[in-house]
Each structure stands twice: as structure tokens, then as C-alpha cells.
Amino acid sequence: MRPHFNFSRIAAREVVPVLLELLARQDEDAGDEDYNISRAAYQCLQLYAQTVGGDLIQIVLGFVEQNLRHADWHWRDAAVSAFGAIMEGPDEKMLDPLIKQALPVLIGMMDDSVVQVKDSAAYALGRICENVSEAIDPQGHLPQLISALFAGLSSNPKMAGSCCWALMNLADSADADNQLRMAAYEVLNSFVTNAANDSLHIVAKLSDIILHRLENTVPMQRQIVSVEDRITLEEIQTSLTSVLLSIIQRLEGEIKPQADRIMHVVLQILNTVGPKSSVPDTVFAAVGALSNALEVDFAKYMDSFAPFLYNALGNQDELGLCAMAIGLVSDITRSLGEASQPYCDTFMNYLLSNLRSTSVSNQFKPAILQCFGDIAQAIGPHFEAYLNVVALVLQQAATVTMSDNGAYEMLDYIISLREGIMDAWSGIILALKQGKAQDPNRSEALLRSAMGVIGDLADTFPSGEYADYYRAEWVTQLIKETRSNREFQGRTVDTARWAREQVKRQIVSVQGAQMSQG
């Protein structure tokens, strides 16, 4: 075994005072990545504390007490930094009473007039949260601590990073206190959501920290030995993923450099999480936000992610997850456009199955109809393959009415259902319009279905609510071309004539109403 000669311990009384003096030689113009004498002295003091432990506490405390209220901010900053530097090394029992006494002072220094001192105070608080969190009194210190760190996030971009780091350490130290963890992550969520543009680089750095900690939760699945362990792990994963969701939404397209890493870790989580878990709900929300941010570039992740999405769509035992999956299909198809076509057969099969199922609540059906419209708008003329069955579904949905003694919940459902019907038709009509522009050799079956869609929609709303849409030149031209084509079957021509009459009713109804008002 290598012998120890205790050189550092013997030299501590000579060396440590010099390091403390050097802490006050800050360069106020230095950037976050710049290395200078003050930062070198801080790192050296940290190593000294780790090496000799409690032997340097009295030396450092004397310096802190002498300079904590100094008129010159350089010495105040040095005192705060010195206290934070010794939080790792000395026995926690020695540090505990010192921290309890110092915490109110450190929290108060988050309001110092100099931002460098405030940043050092936030970092020192982060060191306490990281190494000696047991010394924080949940009743006496915690509310003021979280409040000070939250205020520091928005106080100055220079100190936001230290506040984020402190809050992360506070959340990680709170294994036995779920409320504390949730409070810390809620503060981070609020910061990310409201971050100013000049703080976005801090949000980007925070994404690295969140992803690293989320990645560390994956192997923890193998260490679970009790129900409590599983609940705690799922709460941690949900909280971290919720912050990641906020980061994606705030950075939007700027999240692209992290996209591979994000999808890798969320796929690992989905692959290891147990049944009946609440984690996939938050994961799906994050994936939806990522697809919105990346748009068509999200396509490269679909082969790996689609099986999880299919399973959720077909999971009628977990209706909350199924509802999330329906919304996610809308997000992904809108983002990918035609690139989503290879997955739409399976999407449509699951969506139609959910519509027919008695296990799925009626409240899901408007979202499914809206999803049809999103798929149609995304894949354009390729939606022809589903047009007949979807048109029939929409016709049936339009017949749902309110009974005389119906409950308010039923009224809300019918209103939502009709909104879903209109969203579906809107997407379908746009798809047909794209098909008209892109496919001059469109089939008779497609045109017959288009006439049925146009006529059904007009017939469903005979009072002219959508007359403005029917005045579009392409609608009139499409009906005319279909009706006058002598190569088409009689039923196709009849459908086009019927559609023309329904369109006229729409327009005439509005004109008549306008004349009567005049």
C-alpha cells in the first residue's frame, strides 16, 4: 500500500490562507469558460478540502466570518466561494451545524447588489444541496431556498446556470421527499417556459444536464426491489421528462443537435418501463414536441418509435395512454406530411378499431375524427384509400343528436363531435384539392368519392354555414369536370349532379338570409 506523508495536512496552515487570498482576485470581465487565478484557487481549495477534511474548517471559517460583510464585493465573493468549496471532504456531522447557521445568510446574499456575488451564493447553495442536503431543514430553510433560486433564475442570465444546477441537486437529493422534488422541477419548468431569448444558451446547457440524469435512470430499472422503488423511479423519470418537454418547446428547431440523444433515451425508457406506468404519457408528449420541432427530419426515428405508438393506440386497457397516442398521431402526421404515409395504414386500422370499440369512451371520438383530417391533410391524394370508409363514419357521426332530456355532458360531447367532423372534412377537402392539383389523371373512383364528400358536407349543414368554402373556383370546376365526363359511369355523373345541387343550396341559403336582413 502506498504510504501517506500528510504533506497537504502539514502545509494547510501555510497554503490555505494563500488560496483564500487568491480567491479575491476575480476578473469581473471573465467569461464563463475563462480560467483565471481566482478559479484556480477555488479548485485547489476544493481538492484540499477533499484531502484533509475537517482540518481546514476553522481556517476557512475565520476567513468567511471576516469577509462575508466586506464593503468590497471581491472579498464578499471570496468568502461565499470559500464556504461552498469545503462542502465535500469534511465529515457531514461537522458541516451540519455550520450549514444550518450559514443558510439564512447565503440565501440573503442571493439579493446582493453585485451579480458575481449572487452567482457565487447560488453555486455555494448548489454545493450544499449536492453534498450535505440533509442539513437543509424542510420547514425552516426550504421555502426560502426554493424562492431565492427561482428569483435568481430570472434575475440575471449570468447566474441562471448556477440556480438551475442548484435546483437539480436539490431535486436529486430529495429521494424521500417527493413534494420537494416536484417543487424543484416545477421551478425549472417555469424558468424554461419563461426564459428570455438571451437565456436560451442556458436552457440548451440545461438540456445536457437533464438528458444525462435521465440516461442514468435507465439502469435503475434493474435495481428495483419494491413497489416504493418503482414509484420513486417513475416520479423521477416523469419529472425529468417534463422538464425536457419544456426545453424542446422553448428551443424549437434549436433542439435538433440533441434529437438523436433524446430519442435514444426515450426509446430506452419505453423499452424498460413496466405496464400501467404513467411515464409513457410524458414521454409521448416530449416526442410530440420533438416531432413538431424537427418536422420532416423526425422521419428517421419513426421505424424505431412506431411500434411503441402502435401498442399505445391499441391499448384499450390504459385509455389515458391511448388518448395521448391519438394526439401524437396528429402531431407526427402534421410534422412529417407525406413522409408519414408508410405508417398510415396501421394508424387508420387502430383509429377505426377504437371508434368501433365499446371500451373506448365517447370522449375520444372527436379527437379520432380530427386525426382523420390531420392524416388526410398530411398525405394528400394518398388518403383516397381510406376515403369511402371515413366518409361513412363521418355520415354516421353527423346523425348523433341531443335528446330532449339529455345531460350537459352529452351536449358538450355532441359539440365536440361536430367540431371533429368539420376538422375531418376540412382535411379531406384539402387533400382532394391537392390531388386535383397534383394528379391530372385522377381515377373515376377518387372523383366519385370527392363528389360524395362535397355533397355530404353541404347536406349536413344545409343553412349555408360553409358557403364561403363552396364558392371556391376549384370546387365548381371539379364538379363540372366530373359531371361532363362522358367516359364516367352513370352513378359517378349522378353523384356529381347531386353534389352541384347541394352546393347551390349552400350558396342560395346564405344569399337569401342576406337579402332578408337587408
XYZ file of N, CA and C in Angstrom, residues 241-451:
633
model
N -38.513 14.161 -17.599
C -39.063 14.231 -18.963
C -39.942 15.462 -19.135
N -40.641 15.870 -18.079
C -41.473 17.080 -18.179
C -40.603 18.320 -18.386
N -39.437 18.373 -17.721
C -38.515 19.489 -17.956
C -37.974 19.422 -19.384
N -37.641 18.205 -19.830
C -37.161 18.038 -21.205
C -38.209 18.498 -22.206
N -39.475 18.190 -21.943
C -40.577 18.648 -22.800
C -40.589 20.168 -22.887
N -40.456 20.842 -21.761
C -40.446 22.317 -21.749
C -39.257 22.861 -22.537
N -38.107 22.187 -22.408
C -36.906 22.622 -23.132
C -37.117 22.507 -24.637
N -37.675 21.380 -25.074
C -37.928 21.177 -26.510
C -38.870 22.251 -27.038
N -39.935 22.510 -26.289
C -40.916 23.516 -26.726
C -40.304 24.907 -26.767
N -39.382 25.200 -25.845
C -38.784 26.535 -25.804
C -37.723 26.711 -26.881
N -36.911 25.678 -27.113
C -35.832 25.800 -28.095
C -36.316 25.586 -29.528
N -37.430 24.874 -29.686
C -37.993 24.571 -31.004
C -36.915 23.947 -31.903
N -36.677 24.502 -33.070
C -35.734 23.902 -34.010
C -34.307 23.843 -33.505
N -33.976 24.671 -32.506
C -32.611 24.680 -31.964
C -32.306 23.424 -31.151
N -33.303 22.580 -30.918
C -33.076 21.343 -30.177
C -32.494 20.257 -31.071
N -32.428 20.489 -32.358
C -32.017 19.446 -33.313
C -30.702 18.763 -32.954
N -29.656 19.479 -32.499
C -28.404 18.784 -32.164
C -28.562 17.723 -31.066
N -29.596 17.843 -30.252
C -29.814 16.883 -29.164
C -30.828 15.805 -29.543
N -31.378 15.859 -30.750
C -32.503 14.990 -31.103
C -32.144 13.507 -31.023
N -30.983 13.126 -31.559
C -30.593 11.711 -31.516
C -30.513 11.212 -30.083
N -29.915 12.018 -29.226
C -29.752 11.620 -27.827
C -31.101 11.529 -27.122
N -31.993 12.475 -27.432
C -33.327 12.460 -26.828
C -34.074 11.193 -27.213
N -34.105 10.891 -28.499
C -34.856 9.722 -28.945
C -34.231 8.432 -28.424
N -32.900 8.399 -28.316
C -32.251 7.198 -27.799
C -32.691 6.912 -26.369
N -32.707 7.931 -25.532
C -33.049 7.694 -24.125
C -34.542 7.439 -23.946
N -35.404 8.120 -24.710
C -36.845 7.877 -24.528
C -37.220 6.482 -25.027
N -36.549 6.004 -26.073
C -36.810 4.640 -26.547
C -36.351 3.619 -25.509
N -35.215 3.903 -24.851
C -34.766 3.017 -23.778
C -35.779 2.983 -22.637
N -36.304 4.141 -22.284
C -37.288 4.204 -21.195
C -38.549 3.437 -21.571
N -39.055 3.664 -22.787
C -40.261 2.965 -23.225
C -40.049 1.456 -23.266
N -38.817 1.041 -23.532
C -38.500 -0.384 -23.648
C -38.366 -1.058 -22.287
N -38.107 -0.259 -21.231
C -37.864 -0.851 -19.914
C -38.973 -0.575 -18.910
N -39.808 0.409 -19.176
C -40.829 0.782 -18.194
C -41.886 -0.312 -18.108
N -42.438 -0.486 -16.926
C -43.411 -1.542 -16.711
C -44.809 -1.166 -17.164
N -45.727 -2.153 -17.175
C -47.127 -1.862 -17.538
C -47.781 -0.967 -16.489
N -48.836 -0.292 -16.921
C -49.599 0.612 -16.048
C -48.759 1.783 -15.532
N -47.661 2.077 -16.188
C -46.807 3.182 -15.758
C -47.333 4.494 -16.330
N -47.105 5.575 -15.601
C -47.510 6.902 -16.082
C -46.407 7.577 -16.889
N -45.213 6.981 -16.925
C -44.085 7.608 -17.613
C -44.321 7.768 -19.117
N -44.868 6.747 -19.832
C -45.046 6.910 -21.283
C -45.895 8.109 -21.669
N -46.844 8.509 -20.828
C -47.664 9.685 -21.158
C -46.782 10.913 -21.371
N -45.860 11.146 -20.415
C -44.976 12.304 -20.521
C -43.975 12.119 -21.653
N -43.511 10.893 -21.847
C -42.574 10.606 -22.944
C -43.236 10.908 -24.290
N -44.490 10.488 -24.456
C -45.200 10.749 -25.708
C -45.354 12.251 -25.949
N -45.622 12.999 -24.877
C -45.740 14.453 -25.026
C -44.415 15.051 -25.496
N -43.295 14.549 -24.956
C -41.980 15.044 -25.369
C -41.692 14.668 -26.823
N -42.062 13.459 -27.215
C -41.847 13.029 -28.608
C -42.693 13.880 -29.553
N -43.927 14.183 -29.147
C -44.766 15.047 -29.975
C -44.154 16.423 -30.160
N -43.621 16.985 -29.078
C -42.962 18.294 -29.170
C -41.732 18.212 -30.069
N -40.988 17.105 -29.970
C -39.793 16.947 -30.809
C -40.171 16.821 -32.280
N -41.244 16.092 -32.573
C -41.675 15.968 -33.972
C -42.108 17.327 -34.521
N -42.768 18.141 -33.696
C -43.150 19.486 -34.138
C -41.925 20.350 -34.409
N -40.869 20.170 -33.582
C -39.662 20.972 -33.741
C -38.858 20.548 -34.957
N -38.795 19.234 -35.216
C -37.950 18.721 -36.303
C -38.674 18.667 -37.641
N -40.012 18.610 -37.592
C -40.839 18.452 -38.793
C -40.404 17.212 -39.574
N -40.127 17.318 -40.858
C -39.868 16.124 -41.670
C -38.601 15.391 -41.239
N -37.695 16.071 -40.546
C -36.464 15.410 -40.085
C -36.748 14.365 -39.002
N -37.952 14.370 -38.453
C -38.304 13.362 -37.451
C -38.491 11.987 -38.087
N -38.605 11.932 -39.405
C -38.915 10.679 -40.105
C -37.912 9.574 -39.793
N -36.645 9.934 -39.560
C -35.623 8.899 -39.367
C -35.807 8.122 -38.062
N -36.641 8.636 -37.155
C -36.871 7.943 -35.890
C -38.125 7.069 -35.921
N -38.907 7.157 -36.979
C -40.219 6.523 -36.975
C -40.153 5.000 -36.941
N -39.233 4.385 -37.664
C -39.173 2.922 -37.656
C -38.932 2.379 -36.248
N -38.136 3.093 -35.461
C -37.856 2.642 -34.095
C -38.997 2.988 -33.142
N -39.637 4.125 -33.380
C -40.661 4.589 -32.436
C -42.053 4.040 -32.744
N -42.345 3.774 -34.016
C -43.704 3.384 -34.415
C -44.255 2.197 -33.624
N -43.483 1.135 -33.346
C -44.072 0.014 -32.592
C -44.629 0.426 -31.230
N -43.972 1.350 -30.545
C -44.483 1.816 -29.257
C -45.769 2.613 -29.440
N -45.832 3.380 -30.526
C -47.030 4.164 -30.804
C -48.194 3.252 -31.171
N -47.933 2.231 -31.976
C -48.985 1.276 -32.334
C -49.535 0.588 -31.086
N -48.628 0.143 -30.211
C -49.068 -0.542 -28.987
C -49.958 0.357 -28.139
N -49.593 1.634 -28.047
C -50.392 2.565 -27.246
C -51.754 2.806 -27.885
N -51.800 2.898 -29.217
C -53.079 3.091 -29.907
C -54.019 1.917 -29.669
N -53.451 0.726 -29.564
C -54.283 -0.461 -29.368
C -54.493 -0.844 -27.920
N -53.964 -0.046 -26.989
C -54.049 -0.370 -25.570
C -55.320 0.217 -24.967
N -56.410 -0.508 -25.086
C -57.689 -0.015 -24.577
C -57.857 -0.257 -23.082
N -56.852 -0.896 -22.460
C -56.872 -1.040 -21.002
C -56.337 0.203 -20.307
N -55.512 0.982 -21.014
C -54.961 2.221 -20.468
C -55.419 3.366 -21.366
N -56.616 3.858 -21.101
C -57.251 4.812 -22.001
C -56.534 6.156 -22.027
N -55.892 6.533 -20.916
C -55.136 7.782 -20.910
C -53.989 7.728 -21.893
N -53.266 6.600 -21.911
C -52.156 6.429 -22.849
C -52.670 6.362 -24.276
N -53.797 5.686 -24.468
C -54.400 5.602 -25.803
C -54.764 6.991 -26.306
N -55.318 7.836 -25.440
C -55.673 9.204 -25.829
C -54.425 9.990 -26.218
N -53.344 9.830 -25.448
C -52.085 10.500 -25.786
C -51.591 10.056 -27.152
N -51.736 8.751 -27.436
C -51.268 8.211 -28.712
C -52.063 8.790 -29.881
N -53.363 8.972 -29.701
C -54.195 9.561 -30.759
C -53.708 10.976 -31.077
N -53.488 11.761 -30.025
C -52.961 13.111 -30.246
C -51.592 13.103 -30.881
N -50.774 12.117 -30.523
C -49.420 12.036 -31.074
C -49.438 11.687 -32.559
N -50.401 10.863 -32.966
C -50.543 10.568 -34.403
C -50.797 11.862 -35.176
N -51.661 12.717 -34.623
C -51.917 14.013 -35.269
C -50.640 14.842 -35.351
N -49.895 14.907 -34.237
C -48.649 15.688 -34.225
C -47.667 15.182 -35.274
N -47.482 13.877 -35.305
C -46.466 13.294 -36.193
C -46.856 13.438 -37.647
N -48.117 13.180 -37.985
C -48.518 13.283 -39.390
C -48.448 14.728 -39.878
N -48.826 15.675 -39.004
C -48.701 17.089 -39.402
C -47.240 17.459 -39.640
N -46.359 16.922 -38.820
C -44.936 17.260 -38.932
C -44.290 16.603 -40.145
N -44.630 15.341 -40.413
C -43.955 14.589 -41.481
C -44.578 14.810 -42.850
N -45.852 15.186 -42.898
C -46.501 15.325 -44.192
C -46.552 13.986 -44.910
N -46.230 13.977 -46.189
C -46.312 12.744 -46.978
C -45.373 11.661 -46.484
N -44.322 12.045 -45.750
C -43.387 11.048 -45.219
C -44.042 10.130 -44.197
N -45.233 10.499 -43.711
C -45.938 9.646 -42.746
C -46.760 8.553 -43.432
N -46.863 8.571 -44.749
C -47.737 7.637 -45.457
C -47.465 6.163 -45.145
N -46.173 5.722 -45.061
C -45.933 4.291 -44.805
C -46.545 3.785 -43.495
N -46.855 4.674 -42.573
C -47.369 4.265 -41.267
C -48.874 4.447 -41.156
N -49.495 5.029 -42.206
C -50.898 5.431 -42.086
C -51.869 4.261 -42.152
N -51.518 3.190 -42.857
C -52.408 2.024 -42.860
C -52.640 1.526 -41.437
N -51.548 1.400 -40.691
C -51.662 0.915 -39.312
C -52.357 1.946 -38.430
N -52.009 3.217 -38.611
C -52.696 4.275 -37.853
C -54.200 4.173 -38.056
N -54.627 4.107 -39.317
C -56.059 4.108 -39.629
C -56.752 2.874 -39.081
N -56.084 1.720 -39.148
C -56.699 0.495 -38.618
C -56.968 0.628 -37.117
N -55.983 1.133 -36.388
C -56.164 1.290 -34.935
C -57.219 2.356 -34.629
N -57.199 3.468 -35.360
C -58.168 4.532 -35.100
C -59.592 4.066 -35.370
N -59.793 3.365 -36.480
C -61.127 2.862 -36.800
C -61.564 1.808 -35.792
N -60.614 0.981 -35.358
C -60.933 -0.029 -34.341
C -61.373 0.640 -33.032
N -60.700 1.729 -32.655
C -61.074 2.438 -31.429
C -62.449 3.088 -31.551
N -62.789 3.561 -32.753
C -64.118 4.140 -32.964
C -65.215 3.097 -32.766
N -64.935 1.876 -33.223
C -65.946 0.815 -33.135
C -66.014 0.197 -31.739
N -64.970 0.364 -30.947
C -64.877 -0.325 -29.664
C -65.834 0.275 -28.632
N -66.446 -0.600 -27.857
C -67.299 -0.141 -26.754
C -66.462 0.173 -25.508
N -65.189 -0.225 -25.521
C -64.317 0.033 -24.370
C -63.797 1.457 -24.351
N -63.747 2.079 -25.540
C -63.190 3.413 -25.661
C -64.297 4.441 -25.434
N -64.034 5.385 -24.578
C -65.027 6.408 -24.224
C -65.411 7.251 -25.430
N -66.668 7.697 -25.427
C -67.121 8.599 -26.489
C -66.269 9.860 -26.567
N -65.689 10.258 -25.442
C -64.920 11.494 -25.418
C -63.689 11.421 -26.322
N -63.252 10.209 -26.689
C -62.098 10.064 -27.572
C -62.468 10.246 -29.045
N -63.751 10.071 -29.367
C -64.146 10.004 -30.774
C -63.942 11.317 -31.525
N -64.225 12.488 -30.936
C -63.920 13.730 -31.668
C -62.440 13.855 -32.018
N -61.550 13.437 -31.098
C -60.114 13.510 -31.373
C -59.728 12.566 -32.510
N -60.379 11.402 -32.574
C -60.087 10.459 -33.665
C -60.528 11.043 -35.002
N -61.711 11.669 -35.028
C -62.180 12.293 -36.273
C -61.237 13.413 -36.698
N -60.794 14.211 -35.737
C -59.826 15.267 -36.044
C -58.540 14.669 -36.590
N -58.160 13.538 -36.049
C -56.947 12.857 -36.503
C -57.083 12.418 -37.963
N -58.278 11.981 -38.347
C -58.507 11.648 -39.755
C -58.182 12.849 -40.652
N -58.656 14.032 -40.234
C -58.392 15.236 -41.013
C -56.907 15.551 -41.094
N -56.178 15.352 -39.976
C -54.735 15.610 -39.988
C -54.005 14.644 -40.908
N -54.422 13.385 -40.877
C -53.797 12.394 -41.758
C -54.077 12.736 -43.217
N -55.334 13.090 -43.518
C -55.691 13.440 -44.895
C -54.874 14.620 -45.395
N -54.781 15.651 -44.571
C -54.033 16.841 -44.978
C -52.548 16.524 -45.157
N -52.037 15.568 -44.348
C -50.614 15.226 -44.424
C -50.273 14.449 -45.697
N -51.092 13.463 -46.033
C -50.720 12.579 -47.148
C -51.453 12.927 -48.436
N -52.329 13.942 -48.398
C -52.945 14.447 -49.619
C -53.726 13.388 -50.377
N -53.511 13.267 -51.684
C -54.308 12.349 -52.510
C -54.167 10.880 -52.108
N -53.138 10.531 -51.349
C -52.992 9.147 -50.898
C -54.099 8.757 -49.927
N -54.827 9.727 -49.410
C -55.927 9.436 -48.493
C -57.106 8.785 -49.209
N -57.056 8.744 -50.524
C -58.141 8.119 -51.301
C -58.418 6.694 -50.826
N -57.370 5.989 -50.379
C -57.527 4.595 -49.959
C -58.486 4.466 -48.771
N -58.615 5.512 -47.991
C -59.457 5.442 -46.790
C -60.738 6.252 -46.936
N -60.940 6.879 -48.076
C -61.986 7.889 -48.200
C -63.385 7.317 -48.006
N -63.680 6.174 -48.621
C -65.039 5.633 -48.544
C -65.425 5.296 -47.108
N -64.535 4.607 -46.408
C -64.887 4.190 -45.048
C -64.948 5.394 -44.104
N -64.056 6.370 -44.287
C -64.075 7.551 -43.421
C -65.323 8.388 -43.690
N -65.704 8.517 -44.966
C -66.910 9.277 -45.298
C -68.140 8.654 -44.643
N -68.204 7.329 -44.634
C -69.321 6.639 -43.988
C -69.326 6.897 -42.483
N -68.148 6.844 -41.872
C -68.030 7.106 -40.429
C -68.505 8.522 -40.107
N -68.097 9.489 -40.926
C -68.467 10.884 -40.673
C -69.963 11.097 -40.866
N -70.553 10.399 -41.851
C -72.009 10.492 -42.037
C -72.742 9.960 -40.804
N -72.271 8.844 -40.293
C -72.912 8.261 -39.103
C -72.747 9.178 -37.897
N -71.563 9.766 -37.760
C -71.321 10.659 -36.622
C -72.216 11.885 -36.688
N -72.526 12.342 -37.904
C -73.353 13.541 -38.064
C -74.801 13.301 -37.647
N -75.220 12.034 -37.512
C -76.606 11.732 -37.140
C -76.819 11.735 -35.627
N -75.736 11.843 -34.860
C -75.872 11.856 -33.399
C -76.513 13.174 -32.969
N -77.596 13.072 -32.218
C -78.330 14.282 -31.800
C -78.578 14.246 -30.297
N -79.018 15.367 -29.800
C -79.286 15.537 -28.374
C -80.742 15.195 -28.091
N -80.974 14.360 -27.088
C -82.343 14.063 -26.693
C -82.905 15.217 -25.871
N -84.205 15.247 -25.716
C -84.855 16.362 -25.014
C -84.394 16.481 -23.566
N -84.148 15.349 -22.930
C -83.730 15.367 -21.522
C -82.250 15.016 -21.364
N -81.468 15.319 -22.371
C -80.053 14.975 -22.346
C -79.273 15.808 -21.340
N -78.193 15.225 -20.827
C -77.350 15.918 -19.846
C -76.420 16.896 -20.551
N -75.895 17.842 -19.770
C -74.956 18.817 -20.331
C -73.709 18.130 -20.888
N -73.306 17.018 -20.245
C -72.137 16.298 -20.746
C -72.368 15.806 -22.167
N -73.594 15.364 -22.443
C -73.925 14.901 -23.790
C -73.879 16.052 -24.774
N -74.339 17.235 -24.343
C -74.292 18.407 -25.213
C -72.850 18.768 -25.553
N -71.984 18.735 -24.546
C -70.562 19.013 -24.793
C -69.975 18.009 -25.769
N -70.364 16.738 -25.604
C -69.857 15.690 -26.497
C -70.308 15.933 -27.929
N -71.570 16.279 -28.114
C -72.081 16.493 -29.472
C -71.389 17.687 -30.126
N -71.173 18.759 -29.356
C -70.468 19.917 -29.900
C -69.052 19.529 -30.313
N -68.367 18.782 -29.452
C -67.001 18.339 -29.775
C -67.008 17.402 -30.971
N -68.031 16.545 -31.051
C -68.129 15.610 -32.167
C -68.286 16.354 -33.484
N -69.115 17.385 -33.497
C -69.327 18.148 -34.727
C -68.070 18.932 -35.113
N -67.355 19.410 -34.097
C -66.072 20.071 -34.398
C -65.096 19.074 -35.024
N -65.101 17.843 -34.492
C -64.241 16.806 -35.067
C -64.637 16.462 -36.489
N -65.958 16.415 -36.752
C -66.444 16.139 -38.110
C -65.946 17.212 -39.073
N -66.056 18.464 -38.648
C -65.634 19.555 -39.525
C -64.115 19.544 -39.748
N -63.366 19.242 -38.707
C -61.914 19.152 -38.875
C -61.555 18.037 -39.857
N -62.284 16.925 -39.752
C -62.015 15.805 -40.661
C -62.328 16.184 -42.102
N -63.519 16.755 -42.326
C -63.884 17.159 -43.694
C -62.916 18.209 -44.236
N -62.521 19.139 -43.377
C -61.597 20.176 -43.824
C -60.300 19.569 -44.339
N -59.739 18.615 -43.571
C -58.517 17.962 -44.014
C -58.714 17.161 -45.283
N -59.870 16.488 -45.371
C -60.153 15.665 -46.556
C -60.294 16.534 -47.796
N -61.002 17.651 -47.659
C -61.185 18.546 -48.808
C -59.850 19.105 -49.276
N -59.004 19.480 -48.336
C -57.674 19.961 -48.712
C -56.871 18.867 -49.404
N -57.043 17.632 -48.934
C -56.348 16.511 -49.577
C -56.821 16.329 -51.009
N -58.143 16.437 -51.195
C -58.695 16.306 -52.545
C -58.233 17.449 -53.431
N -58.137 18.649 -52.846
C -57.646 19.790 -53.614
C -56.207 19.553 -54.065
N -55.375 18.995 -53.163
C -54.000 18.668 -53.545
C -53.986 17.637 -54.655
N -54.882 16.650 -54.522
C -54.932 15.615 -55.548
C -55.315 16.188 -56.890
N -56.218 17.161 -56.878
C -56.624 17.796 -58.138
C -55.448 18.519 -58.781
N -54.656 19.197 -57.957
C -53.531 19.963 -58.500
C -52.393 19.070 -58.930
N -52.210 17.927 -58.242
C -51.022 17.123 -58.487
C -51.267 15.950 -59.428
N -52.532 15.561 -59.611
C -52.808 14.327 -60.357
C -53.831 14.581 -61.457
N -53.383 15.013 -62.633
C -54.333 15.285 -63.713
C -55.021 14.015 -64.212
N -54.447 12.853 -63.939
C -55.030 11.583 -64.386
C -55.699 10.865 -63.212
N -56.408 11.643 -62.375
C -57.048 11.053 -61.205
C -58.138 10.074 -61.647
N -58.377 9.074 -60.782
C -59.289 7.990 -61.144
C -60.745 8.420 -60.989
N -61.624 7.661 -61.640
C -63.059 7.924 -61.522
C -63.527 7.685 -60.094
N -62.972 6.627 -59.454
C -63.380 6.317 -58.081
C -63.046 7.470 -57.131
N -61.876 8.077 -57.333
C -61.486 9.198 -56.477
C -62.437 10.373 -56.664
N -62.772 10.683 -57.935
C -63.665 11.811 -58.196
C -65.074 11.539 -57.683
N -65.536 10.287 -57.805
C -66.867 9.957 -57.281
C -66.890 10.136 -55.760
N -65.830 9.691 -55.095
C -65.743 9.872 -53.641
C -65.676 11.350 -53.283
N -64.946 12.123 -54.099
C -64.840 13.565 -53.839
C -66.200 14.230 -53.954
N -66.974 13.825 -54.945
C -68.316 14.390 -55.090
C -69.176 14.037 -53.883
